[in-house]
mmCIF file of C-alpha atoms in Angstrom:
data_model
loop_
_atom_site.group_PDB
_atom_site.id
_atom_site.type_symbol
_atom_site.label_atom_id
_atom_site.label_comp_id
_atom_site.label_asym_id
_atom_site.label_seq_id
_atom_site.Cartn_x
_atom_site.Cartn_y
_atom_site.Cartn_z
ATOM 1 C CA UNK A 51 72.074 -74.437 -170.549
ATOM 2 C CA UNK A 52 68.542 -76.420 -170.847
ATOM 3 C CA UNK A 53 66.753 -77.011 -174.299
ATOM 4 C CA UNK A 54 64.411 -74.617 -175.976
ATOM 5 C CA UNK A 55 60.903 -75.433 -174.742
ATOM 6 C CA UNK A 56 59.931 -76.794 -179.218
ATOM 7 C CA UNK A 57 56.068 -75.650 -178.277
ATOM 8 C CA UNK A 58 55.783 -73.221 -180.872
ATOM 9 C CA UNK A 59 58.551 -73.711 -183.549
ATOM 10 C CA UNK A 60 57.099 -71.286 -186.775
ATOM 11 C CA UNK A 61 59.516 -69.188 -188.256
ATOM 12 C CA UNK A 62 58.955 -66.070 -185.527
ATOM 13 C CA UNK A 63 59.573 -68.461 -182.792
ATOM 14 C CA UNK A 64 62.615 -69.613 -183.877
ATOM 15 C CA UNK A 65 64.315 -65.902 -184.250
ATOM 16 C CA UNK A 66 62.963 -65.425 -180.667
ATOM 17 C CA UNK A 67 64.723 -68.333 -178.957
ATOM 18 C CA UNK A 68 68.342 -67.566 -181.144
ATOM 19 C CA UNK A 69 67.015 -64.681 -183.238
ATOM 20 C CA UNK A 70 67.798 -63.982 -186.323
ATOM 21 C CA UNK A 71 70.294 -66.635 -186.086
ATOM 22 C CA UNK A 72 69.180 -69.839 -183.975
ATOM 23 C CA UNK A 73 67.360 -71.821 -181.628
ATOM 24 C CA UNK A 74 68.312 -72.125 -178.173
ATOM 25 C CA UNK A 75 67.229 -72.127 -174.436
ATOM 26 C CA UNK A 76 64.487 -69.901 -173.015
ATOM 27 C CA UNK A 77 64.302 -68.106 -170.556
ATOM 28 C CA UNK A 78 62.508 -69.629 -167.361
ATOM 29 C CA UNK A 79 62.012 -66.672 -165.056
ATOM 30 C CA UNK A 80 59.424 -63.768 -164.891
ATOM 31 C CA UNK A 81 59.898 -60.889 -163.014
ATOM 32 C CA UNK A 82 56.785 -59.255 -163.134
ATOM 33 C CA UNK A 83 55.953 -56.287 -160.633
ATOM 34 C CA UNK A 84 52.795 -54.751 -159.224
ATOM 35 C CA UNK A 85 51.839 -51.732 -161.672
ATOM 36 C CA UNK A 86 52.542 -49.527 -158.486
ATOM 37 C CA UNK A 87 56.219 -50.325 -158.758
ATOM 38 C CA UNK A 88 56.577 -49.332 -162.320
ATOM 39 C CA UNK A 89 57.930 -45.792 -163.481
ATOM 40 C CA UNK A 90 56.594 -42.532 -165.576
ATOM 41 C CA UNK A 91 58.014 -41.358 -168.314
ATOM 42 C CA UNK A 92 59.270 -37.575 -166.994
ATOM 43 C CA UNK A 93 60.082 -36.839 -170.307
ATOM 44 C CA UNK A 94 57.033 -37.717 -171.712
ATOM 45 C CA UNK A 95 54.977 -35.870 -169.397
ATOM 46 C CA UNK A 96 56.885 -32.743 -170.397
ATOM 47 C CA UNK A 97 55.997 -32.903 -173.950
ATOM 48 C CA UNK A 98 54.008 -30.444 -175.944
ATOM 49 C CA UNK A 99 50.443 -31.109 -173.942
ATOM 50 C CA UNK A 100 49.048 -30.677 -177.700
ATOM 51 C CA UNK A 101 48.075 -33.731 -180.355
ATOM 52 C CA UNK A 102 50.834 -36.727 -181.016
ATOM 53 C CA UNK A 103 50.612 -37.996 -184.000
ATOM 54 C CA UNK A 104 53.809 -40.195 -185.219
ATOM 55 C CA UNK A 105 53.912 -42.768 -188.560
ATOM 56 C CA UNK A 106 55.610 -45.929 -188.017
ATOM 57 C CA UNK A 107 57.190 -48.339 -190.089
ATOM 58 C CA UNK A 108 54.279 -50.024 -191.266
ATOM 59 C CA UNK A 109 52.703 -46.571 -192.822
ATOM 60 C CA UNK A 110 50.199 -46.461 -189.846
ATOM 61 C CA UNK A 111 49.839 -43.078 -187.961
ATOM 62 C CA UNK A 112 48.958 -43.188 -184.566
ATOM 63 C CA UNK A 113 46.910 -39.789 -183.213
ATOM 64 C CA UNK A 114 46.759 -39.090 -179.684
ATOM 65 C CA UNK A 115 45.388 -36.117 -177.903
ATOM 66 C CA UNK A 116 48.293 -35.492 -176.257
ATOM 67 C CA UNK A 117 51.427 -37.202 -175.690
ATOM 68 C CA UNK A 118 51.094 -40.728 -174.191
ATOM 69 C CA UNK A 119 52.264 -41.021 -170.692
ATOM 70 C CA UNK A 120 51.350 -44.575 -170.438
ATOM 71 C CA UNK A 121 53.544 -46.898 -172.616
ATOM 72 C CA UNK A 122 54.269 -50.296 -172.687
ATOM 73 C CA UNK A 123 56.965 -51.606 -174.623
ATOM 74 C CA UNK A 124 59.095 -54.679 -175.595
ATOM 75 C CA UNK A 125 62.059 -54.722 -173.662
ATOM 76 C CA UNK A 126 64.766 -53.893 -176.458
ATOM 77 C CA UNK A 127 62.783 -50.872 -177.422
ATOM 78 C CA UNK A 128 61.931 -49.617 -173.740
ATOM 79 C CA UNK A 129 65.905 -49.600 -173.052
ATOM 80 C CA UNK A 130 66.709 -47.428 -176.105
ATOM 81 C CA UNK A 131 63.797 -44.919 -175.439
ATOM 82 C CA UNK A 132 65.024 -44.770 -171.466
ATOM 83 C CA UNK A 133 68.689 -44.136 -172.889
ATOM 84 C CA UNK A 134 66.746 -40.981 -174.135
ATOM 85 C CA UNK A 135 64.905 -39.887 -171.259
ATOM 86 C CA UNK A 136 61.861 -41.782 -172.082
ATOM 87 C CA UNK A 137 60.605 -44.635 -169.013
ATOM 88 C CA UNK A 138 57.606 -46.980 -169.789
ATOM 89 C CA UNK A 139 55.048 -48.359 -167.790
ATOM 90 C CA UNK A 140 54.928 -52.266 -168.613
ATOM 91 C CA UNK A 141 57.177 -54.472 -171.084
ATOM 92 C CA UNK A 142 57.398 -57.742 -172.218
ATOM 93 C CA UNK A 143 59.790 -59.834 -173.878
ATOM 94 C CA UNK A 144 63.533 -60.943 -172.128
ATOM 95 C CA UNK A 145 63.707 -58.734 -169.478
ATOM 96 C CA UNK A 146 64.917 -61.045 -165.932
ATOM 97 C CA UNK A 147 67.374 -63.532 -166.091
ATOM 98 C CA UNK A 148 66.861 -66.760 -163.569
ATOM 99 C CA UNK A 149 68.605 -64.968 -160.799
ATOM 100 C CA UNK A 150 66.563 -61.776 -161.318
ATOM 101 C CA UNK A 151 69.132 -60.111 -163.107
ATOM 102 C CA UNK A 152 68.585 -57.550 -165.556
ATOM 103 C CA UNK A 153 68.425 -59.766 -169.147
ATOM 104 C CA UNK A 154 71.050 -58.194 -171.772
ATOM 105 C CA UNK A 155 67.883 -56.404 -173.446
ATOM 106 C CA UNK A 156 67.144 -54.681 -170.839
ATOM 107 C CA UNK A 157 70.255 -52.890 -170.669
ATOM 108 C CA UNK A 158 70.427 -49.622 -168.124
ATOM 109 C CA UNK A 159 66.734 -50.187 -166.904
ATOM 110 C CA UNK A 160 66.378 -50.772 -163.079
ATOM 111 C CA UNK A 161 64.497 -54.200 -164.131
ATOM 112 C CA UNK A 162 63.049 -54.282 -160.175
ATOM 113 C CA UNK A 163 60.944 -51.296 -161.060
ATOM 114 C CA UNK A 164 58.707 -52.576 -164.247
ATOM 115 C CA UNK A 165 55.993 -54.310 -164.618
ATOM 116 C CA UNK A 166 57.012 -57.058 -167.170
ATOM 117 C CA UNK A 167 53.728 -58.709 -168.927
ATOM 118 C CA UNK A 168 55.572 -61.802 -170.234
ATOM 119 C CA UNK A 169 59.508 -62.798 -169.711
ATOM 120 C CA UNK A 170 59.183 -64.858 -172.078
ATOM 121 C CA UNK A 171 58.271 -66.267 -175.866
ATOM 122 C CA UNK A 172 54.630 -66.415 -176.260
ATOM 123 C CA UNK A 173 53.733 -64.463 -172.500
ATOM 124 C CA UNK A 174 51.979 -61.342 -172.434
ATOM 125 C CA UNK A 175 49.340 -60.887 -169.326
ATOM 126 C CA UNK A 176 46.372 -59.292 -171.177
ATOM 127 C CA UNK A 177 44.699 -58.754 -167.333
ATOM 128 C CA UNK A 178 48.099 -56.958 -166.567
ATOM 129 C CA UNK A 179 48.343 -54.761 -169.633
ATOM 130 C CA UNK A 180 44.496 -53.151 -169.435
ATOM 131 C CA UNK A 181 45.316 -52.233 -165.562
ATOM 132 C CA UNK A 182 48.449 -50.529 -166.917
ATOM 133 C CA UNK A 183 45.838 -48.185 -168.593
ATOM 134 C CA UNK A 184 48.361 -48.135 -171.909
ATOM 135 C CA UNK A 185 48.154 -45.501 -174.166
ATOM 136 C CA UNK A 186 50.266 -46.961 -176.850
ATOM 137 C CA UNK A 187 52.614 -50.120 -176.834
ATOM 138 C CA UNK A 188 55.695 -49.950 -178.952
ATOM 139 C CA UNK A 189 57.503 -52.810 -180.342
ATOM 140 C CA UNK A 190 59.847 -53.929 -183.470
ATOM 141 C CA UNK A 191 59.443 -55.733 -186.155
ATOM 142 C CA UNK A 192 61.223 -58.352 -187.656
ATOM 143 C CA UNK A 193 59.084 -59.301 -191.214
ATOM 144 C CA UNK A 194 57.936 -57.154 -194.292
ATOM 145 C CA UNK A 195 54.113 -58.075 -192.586
ATOM 146 C CA UNK A 196 54.617 -55.716 -190.025
ATOM 147 C CA UNK A 197 54.370 -58.318 -187.512
ATOM 148 C CA UNK A 198 55.117 -56.554 -183.631
ATOM 149 C CA UNK A 199 57.769 -58.626 -181.752
ATOM 150 C CA UNK A 200 56.840 -60.596 -179.001
ATOM 151 C CA UNK A 201 53.174 -60.166 -179.277
ATOM 152 C CA UNK A 202 51.664 -63.442 -179.002
ATOM 153 C CA UNK A 203 50.262 -64.390 -182.301
ATOM 154 C CA UNK A 204 47.262 -65.536 -180.797
ATOM 155 C CA UNK A 205 46.071 -63.238 -178.691
ATOM 156 C CA UNK A 206 47.541 -59.820 -180.474
ATOM 157 C CA UNK A 207 43.476 -59.262 -181.339
ATOM 158 C CA UNK A 208 42.625 -58.926 -177.815
ATOM 159 C CA UNK A 209 45.916 -56.867 -176.931
ATOM 160 C CA UNK A 210 45.875 -54.463 -179.661
ATOM 161 C CA UNK A 211 42.490 -53.562 -178.910
ATOM 162 C CA UNK A 212 43.390 -51.829 -176.349
ATOM 163 C CA UNK A 213 45.375 -49.272 -177.197
ATOM 164 C CA UNK A 214 47.252 -48.197 -180.614
ATOM 165 C CA UNK A 215 50.818 -50.037 -181.649
ATOM 166 C CA UNK A 216 53.893 -48.007 -183.013
ATOM 167 C CA UNK A 217 56.408 -50.463 -184.852
ATOM 168 C CA UNK A 218 59.890 -49.714 -185.739
ATOM 169 C CA UNK A 219 61.512 -52.212 -188.436
ATOM 170 C CA UNK A 220 64.415 -54.217 -187.547
ATOM 171 C CA UNK A 221 64.245 -56.215 -190.712
ATOM 172 C CA UNK A 222 66.181 -55.790 -194.013
ATOM 173 C CA UNK A 223 67.595 -52.423 -193.307
ATOM 174 C CA UNK A 224 70.730 -51.366 -192.116
ATOM 175 C CA UNK A 225 71.594 -50.216 -188.380
ATOM 176 C CA UNK A 226 71.961 -46.434 -189.057
ATOM 177 C CA UNK A 227 67.526 -46.535 -190.482
ATOM 178 C CA UNK A 228 66.229 -48.174 -187.084
ATOM 179 C CA UNK A 229 68.667 -45.859 -185.196
ATOM 180 C CA UNK A 230 67.022 -42.980 -186.697
ATOM 181 C CA UNK A 231 63.693 -44.264 -185.795
ATOM 182 C CA UNK A 232 64.101 -44.780 -182.761
ATOM 183 C CA UNK A 233 65.676 -41.209 -182.173
ATOM 184 C CA UNK A 234 62.709 -39.666 -184.138
ATOM 185 C CA UNK A 235 60.029 -41.626 -181.845
ATOM 186 C CA UNK A 236 61.915 -40.724 -178.791
ATOM 187 C CA UNK A 237 61.817 -36.539 -179.613
ATOM 188 C CA UNK A 238 58.030 -36.778 -180.561
ATOM 189 C CA UNK A 239 57.695 -38.256 -176.590
ATOM 190 C CA UNK A 240 59.513 -35.556 -175.313
ATOM 191 C CA UNK A 241 63.481 -36.395 -175.323
ATOM 192 C CA UNK A 242 65.381 -33.407 -175.790
ATOM 193 C CA UNK A 243 67.503 -34.942 -179.250
ATOM 194 C CA UNK A 244 69.766 -31.495 -179.037
ATOM 195 C CA UNK A 245 71.456 -32.028 -175.973
ATOM 196 C CA UNK A 246 74.733 -32.326 -175.652
ATOM 197 C CA UNK A 247 74.676 -36.416 -174.150
ATOM 198 C CA UNK A 248 72.536 -37.161 -177.240
ATOM 199 C CA UNK A 249 74.761 -35.172 -179.850
ATOM 200 C CA UNK A 250 77.967 -36.818 -178.147
ATOM 201 C CA UNK A 251 76.485 -40.652 -178.607
ATOM 202 C CA UNK A 252 75.296 -39.847 -182.407
ATOM 203 C CA UNK A 253 78.710 -38.571 -182.957
ATOM 204 C CA UNK A 254 80.730 -41.373 -181.137
ATOM 205 C CA UNK A 255 78.752 -43.831 -183.608
ATOM 206 C CA UNK A 256 79.421 -41.813 -186.751
ATOM 207 C CA UNK A 257 83.048 -42.260 -185.462
ATOM 208 C CA UNK A 258 83.341 -46.048 -184.359
ATOM 209 C CA UNK A 259 81.434 -46.885 -188.268
ATOM 210 C CA UNK A 260 84.193 -45.177 -189.719
ATOM 211 C CA UNK A 261 86.677 -47.300 -187.462
ATOM 212 C CA UNK A 262 85.062 -50.255 -188.606
ATOM 213 C CA UNK A 263 84.926 -49.085 -192.427
ATOM 214 C CA UNK A 264 88.756 -48.800 -192.024
ATOM 215 C CA UNK A 265 89.509 -51.889 -190.735
ATOM 216 C CA UNK A 266 87.740 -53.772 -192.743
ATOM 217 C CA UNK A 267 89.637 -51.942 -195.667
ATOM 218 C CA UNK A 268 92.859 -52.601 -193.808
ATOM 219 C CA UNK A 269 92.300 -56.021 -193.554
ATOM 220 C CA UNK A 270 89.951 -57.686 -196.247
ATOM 221 C CA UNK A 271 91.383 -61.268 -196.047
ATOM 222 C CA UNK A 272 89.579 -61.476 -192.456
ATOM 223 C CA UNK A 273 86.476 -63.539 -192.691
ATOM 224 C CA UNK A 274 83.483 -62.960 -189.697
ATOM 225 C CA UNK A 275 81.210 -65.454 -189.025
ATOM 226 C CA UNK A 276 78.220 -65.061 -187.159
ATOM 227 C CA UNK A 277 77.230 -67.973 -185.035
ATOM 228 C CA UNK A 278 74.506 -69.241 -182.219
ATOM 229 C CA UNK A 279 74.779 -71.615 -180.312
ATOM 230 C CA UNK A 280 71.828 -74.601 -178.961
ATOM 231 C CA UNK A 281 71.999 -77.698 -177.442
ATOM 232 C CA UNK A 282 71.970 -79.686 -180.860
ATOM 233 C CA UNK A 283 72.272 -77.343 -183.533
ATOM 234 C CA UNK A 284 74.679 -74.630 -184.398
ATOM 235 C CA UNK A 285 73.286 -71.541 -186.631
ATOM 236 C CA UNK A 286 75.385 -69.410 -189.040
ATOM 237 C CA UNK A 287 73.470 -66.428 -190.388
ATOM 238 C CA UNK A 288 73.697 -64.775 -193.374
ATOM 239 C CA UNK A 289 74.564 -61.088 -194.031
ATOM 240 C CA UNK A 290 71.233 -60.497 -195.321
ATOM 241 C CA UNK A 291 68.109 -59.365 -193.146
ATOM 242 C CA UNK A 292 69.898 -58.525 -190.157
ATOM 243 C CA UNK A 293 70.298 -54.846 -189.155
ATOM 244 C CA UNK A 294 73.654 -55.149 -187.709
ATOM 245 C CA UNK A 295 75.402 -57.991 -189.895
ATOM 246 C CA UNK A 296 73.898 -56.108 -193.344
ATOM 247 C CA UNK A 297 75.742 -52.847 -191.900
ATOM 248 C CA UNK A 298 78.906 -54.199 -191.692
ATOM 249 C CA UNK A 299 78.909 -55.808 -195.163
ATOM 250 C CA UNK A 300 78.085 -52.268 -196.291
ATOM 251 C CA UNK A 301 80.700 -50.949 -194.201
ATOM 252 C CA UNK A 302 83.170 -53.678 -196.244
ATOM 253 C CA UNK A 303 83.321 -56.635 -193.309
ATOM 254 C CA UNK A 304 84.025 -59.814 -194.936
ATOM 255 C CA UNK A 305 80.991 -61.692 -193.339
ATOM 256 C CA UNK A 306 80.915 -65.293 -193.949
ATOM 257 C CA UNK A 307 77.410 -66.236 -196.012
ATOM 258 C CA UNK A 308 76.065 -69.508 -195.300
ATOM 259 C CA UNK A 309 74.654 -71.389 -198.720
ATOM 260 C CA UNK A 310 71.691 -70.072 -200.896
ATOM 261 C CA UNK A 311 69.836 -73.106 -200.477
ATOM 262 C CA UNK A 312 70.361 -73.475 -196.786
ATOM 263 C CA UNK A 313 69.302 -69.518 -196.299
ATOM 264 C CA UNK A 314 66.143 -70.430 -198.387
ATOM 265 C CA UNK A 315 64.895 -72.925 -195.679
ATOM 266 C CA UNK A 316 65.108 -70.779 -192.762
ATOM 267 C CA UNK A 317 63.640 -67.615 -194.805
ATOM 268 C CA UNK A 318 66.509 -66.140 -195.505
ATOM 269 C CA UNK A 319 68.139 -65.913 -192.060
ATOM 270 C CA UNK A 320 70.887 -68.955 -191.410
ATOM 271 C CA UNK A 321 71.844 -72.209 -191.691
ATOM 272 C CA UNK A 322 71.578 -75.022 -189.293
ATOM 273 C CA UNK A 323 75.023 -77.415 -189.165
ATOM 274 C CA UNK A 324 74.964 -80.022 -186.570
ATOM 275 C CA UNK A 325 78.116 -80.196 -184.223
ATOM 276 C CA UNK A 326 79.842 -82.261 -186.199
ATOM 277 C CA UNK A 327 80.193 -79.563 -189.316
ATOM 278 C CA UNK A 328 80.325 -76.395 -187.368
ATOM 279 C CA UNK A 329 83.717 -76.516 -189.309
ATOM 280 C CA UNK A 330 82.354 -76.249 -192.547
ATOM 281 C CA UNK A 331 82.651 -72.542 -192.959
ATOM 282 C CA UNK A 332 86.119 -71.114 -192.308
ATOM 283 C CA UNK A 333 86.442 -67.971 -190.574
ATOM 284 C CA UNK A 334 88.937 -65.887 -188.350
ATOM 285 C CA UNK A 335 86.523 -64.254 -186.137
ATOM 286 C CA UNK A 336 83.429 -65.176 -185.056
ATOM 287 C CA UNK A 337 81.146 -63.030 -183.396
ATOM 288 C CA UNK A 338 78.258 -65.095 -181.087
ATOM 289 C CA UNK A 339 74.832 -64.345 -180.437
ATOM 290 C CA UNK A 340 74.780 -62.770 -176.868
ATOM 291 C CA UNK A 341 71.290 -63.239 -175.866
ATOM 292 C CA UNK A 342 70.048 -65.019 -172.947
ATOM 293 C CA UNK A 343 68.220 -67.849 -175.251
ATOM 294 C CA UNK A 344 71.417 -69.236 -176.791
ATOM 295 C CA UNK A 345 74.366 -71.076 -174.722
ATOM 296 C CA UNK A 346 77.756 -68.371 -174.373
ATOM 297 C CA UNK A 347 80.848 -69.395 -175.983
ATOM 298 C CA UNK A 348 82.398 -70.601 -172.315
ATOM 299 C CA UNK A 349 79.425 -73.011 -171.992
ATOM 300 C CA UNK A 350 79.938 -75.160 -175.424
ATOM 301 C CA UNK A 351 81.418 -78.186 -174.204
ATOM 302 C CA UNK A 352 81.662 -79.690 -178.107
ATOM 303 C CA UNK A 353 84.884 -80.994 -179.346
ATOM 304 C CA UNK A 354 84.543 -79.766 -182.715
ATOM 305 C CA UNK A 355 84.010 -76.413 -181.503
ATOM 306 C CA UNK A 356 87.144 -76.142 -179.145
ATOM 307 C CA UNK A 357 89.175 -77.257 -182.630
ATOM 308 C CA UNK A 358 88.305 -74.064 -184.845
ATOM 309 C CA UNK A 359 91.022 -72.051 -185.448
ATOM 310 C CA UNK A 360 89.387 -69.043 -184.414
ATOM 311 C CA UNK A 361 88.413 -70.217 -181.111
ATOM 312 C CA UNK A 362 91.797 -71.795 -180.497
ATOM 313 C CA UNK A 363 93.507 -68.428 -181.434
ATOM 314 C CA UNK A 364 91.013 -66.422 -178.874
ATOM 315 C CA UNK A 365 89.382 -64.545 -181.822
ATOM 316 C CA UNK A 366 85.259 -65.019 -180.664
ATOM 317 C CA UNK A 367 83.935 -62.163 -179.355
ATOM 318 C CA UNK A 368 80.036 -61.617 -178.505
ATOM 319 C CA UNK A 369 77.252 -60.521 -181.260
ATOM 320 C CA UNK A 370 74.063 -58.432 -180.915
ATOM 321 C CA UNK A 371 71.924 -59.243 -183.197
ATOM 322 C CA UNK A 372 69.061 -57.484 -181.328
ATOM 323 C CA UNK A 373 70.235 -54.316 -180.820
ATOM 324 C CA UNK A 374 69.652 -51.770 -178.370
ATOM 325 C CA UNK A 375 68.398 -48.753 -180.507
ATOM 326 C CA UNK A 376 70.618 -46.029 -179.021
ATOM 327 C CA UNK A 377 73.406 -44.881 -180.438
ATOM 328 C CA UNK A 378 75.191 -45.328 -177.077
ATOM 329 C CA UNK A 379 74.679 -48.706 -177.183
ATOM 330 C CA UNK A 380 75.301 -49.521 -181.016
ATOM 331 C CA UNK A 381 78.734 -47.993 -180.864
ATOM 332 C CA UNK A 382 80.454 -50.375 -178.001
ATOM 333 C CA UNK A 383 79.351 -53.451 -181.083
ATOM 334 C CA UNK A 384 81.071 -51.052 -183.802
ATOM 335 C CA UNK A 385 84.038 -50.642 -181.846
ATOM 336 C CA UNK A 386 84.576 -54.518 -180.202
ATOM 337 C CA UNK A 387 84.020 -55.622 -183.860
ATOM 338 C CA UNK A 388 86.685 -53.234 -185.523
ATOM 339 C CA UNK A 389 89.164 -54.112 -182.596
ATOM 340 C CA UNK A 390 88.695 -57.844 -183.251
ATOM 341 C CA UNK A 391 88.873 -57.435 -186.867
ATOM 342 C CA UNK A 392 92.389 -55.028 -186.592
ATOM 343 C CA UNK A 393 94.000 -57.318 -184.263
ATOM 344 C CA UNK A 394 92.771 -60.828 -186.055
ATOM 345 C CA UNK A 395 95.193 -63.514 -187.240
ATOM 346 C CA UNK A 396 94.694 -64.998 -190.821
ATOM 347 C CA UNK A 397 93.803 -68.509 -188.889
ATOM 348 C CA UNK A 398 91.104 -69.657 -191.462
#
């Protein structure tokens, strides 16, 4: 996997390339399609024809004459809405891989039918966006300032003039909160949140959360390290700020914490380690960033990595730092970690 393109290394750019964990290779393919191929939102069209109002996590209230039909969203948001029966007109953010397959953040969406406004960090085709006649733009937010994720800083003013925007916070909150907010947003857009499918999905999430709580309580000695790999650096994430790690910790999982000084240097997110020092923090289970922008465990060739006790014991699983915010997609995250802790050998 190639190095990340370090042309705009703001903290926001680092988070995009490796999320709240690190800096990896960015996507190179762009799966743009004509607007004529994009799907509409049947659920949204079926929503009330009356006024639509939604107050987002910035405290901004968006008011429209009717529920928006032409929705443009960050890919992960679009994937969550799709799980609730809401389809969007266009997306921006990691959508397709180099071989034109769906990126992990695209969920179950048919990416061949999406109008992709930008597949990489910093990309956003404003002309194509305007051509979609957007009613609303929706994204997540990874800071307290309410910065819309993957909306380029240099062109945000032009973009945000074309349609109102909605932001869902995924900053310094636990997973259930943004899940509830996304469900509320989907309901406002016409989703039947009382359907058997959605009710059952929420129930399964709650069951998985209880399983993880019990596993953590039964195995408090098992240390879990959250890592992300790039060409030259291994990133260790702290439990603060990230919606998944904060929730894991609240459920009792013994998360390995980087030094306070190192966290401060990254704005509180992670510590940078050279591959020579990848063994700095003992861990029994390692959960690795699963996004396409990072090097996956099977592709790590560093000898120091292969010598780690957790790696030698086969106790490495995927971590999803940017979960698709539907109960259906977040349940397996909890179940897999619970299973890893339940079956882990103490190796650290």
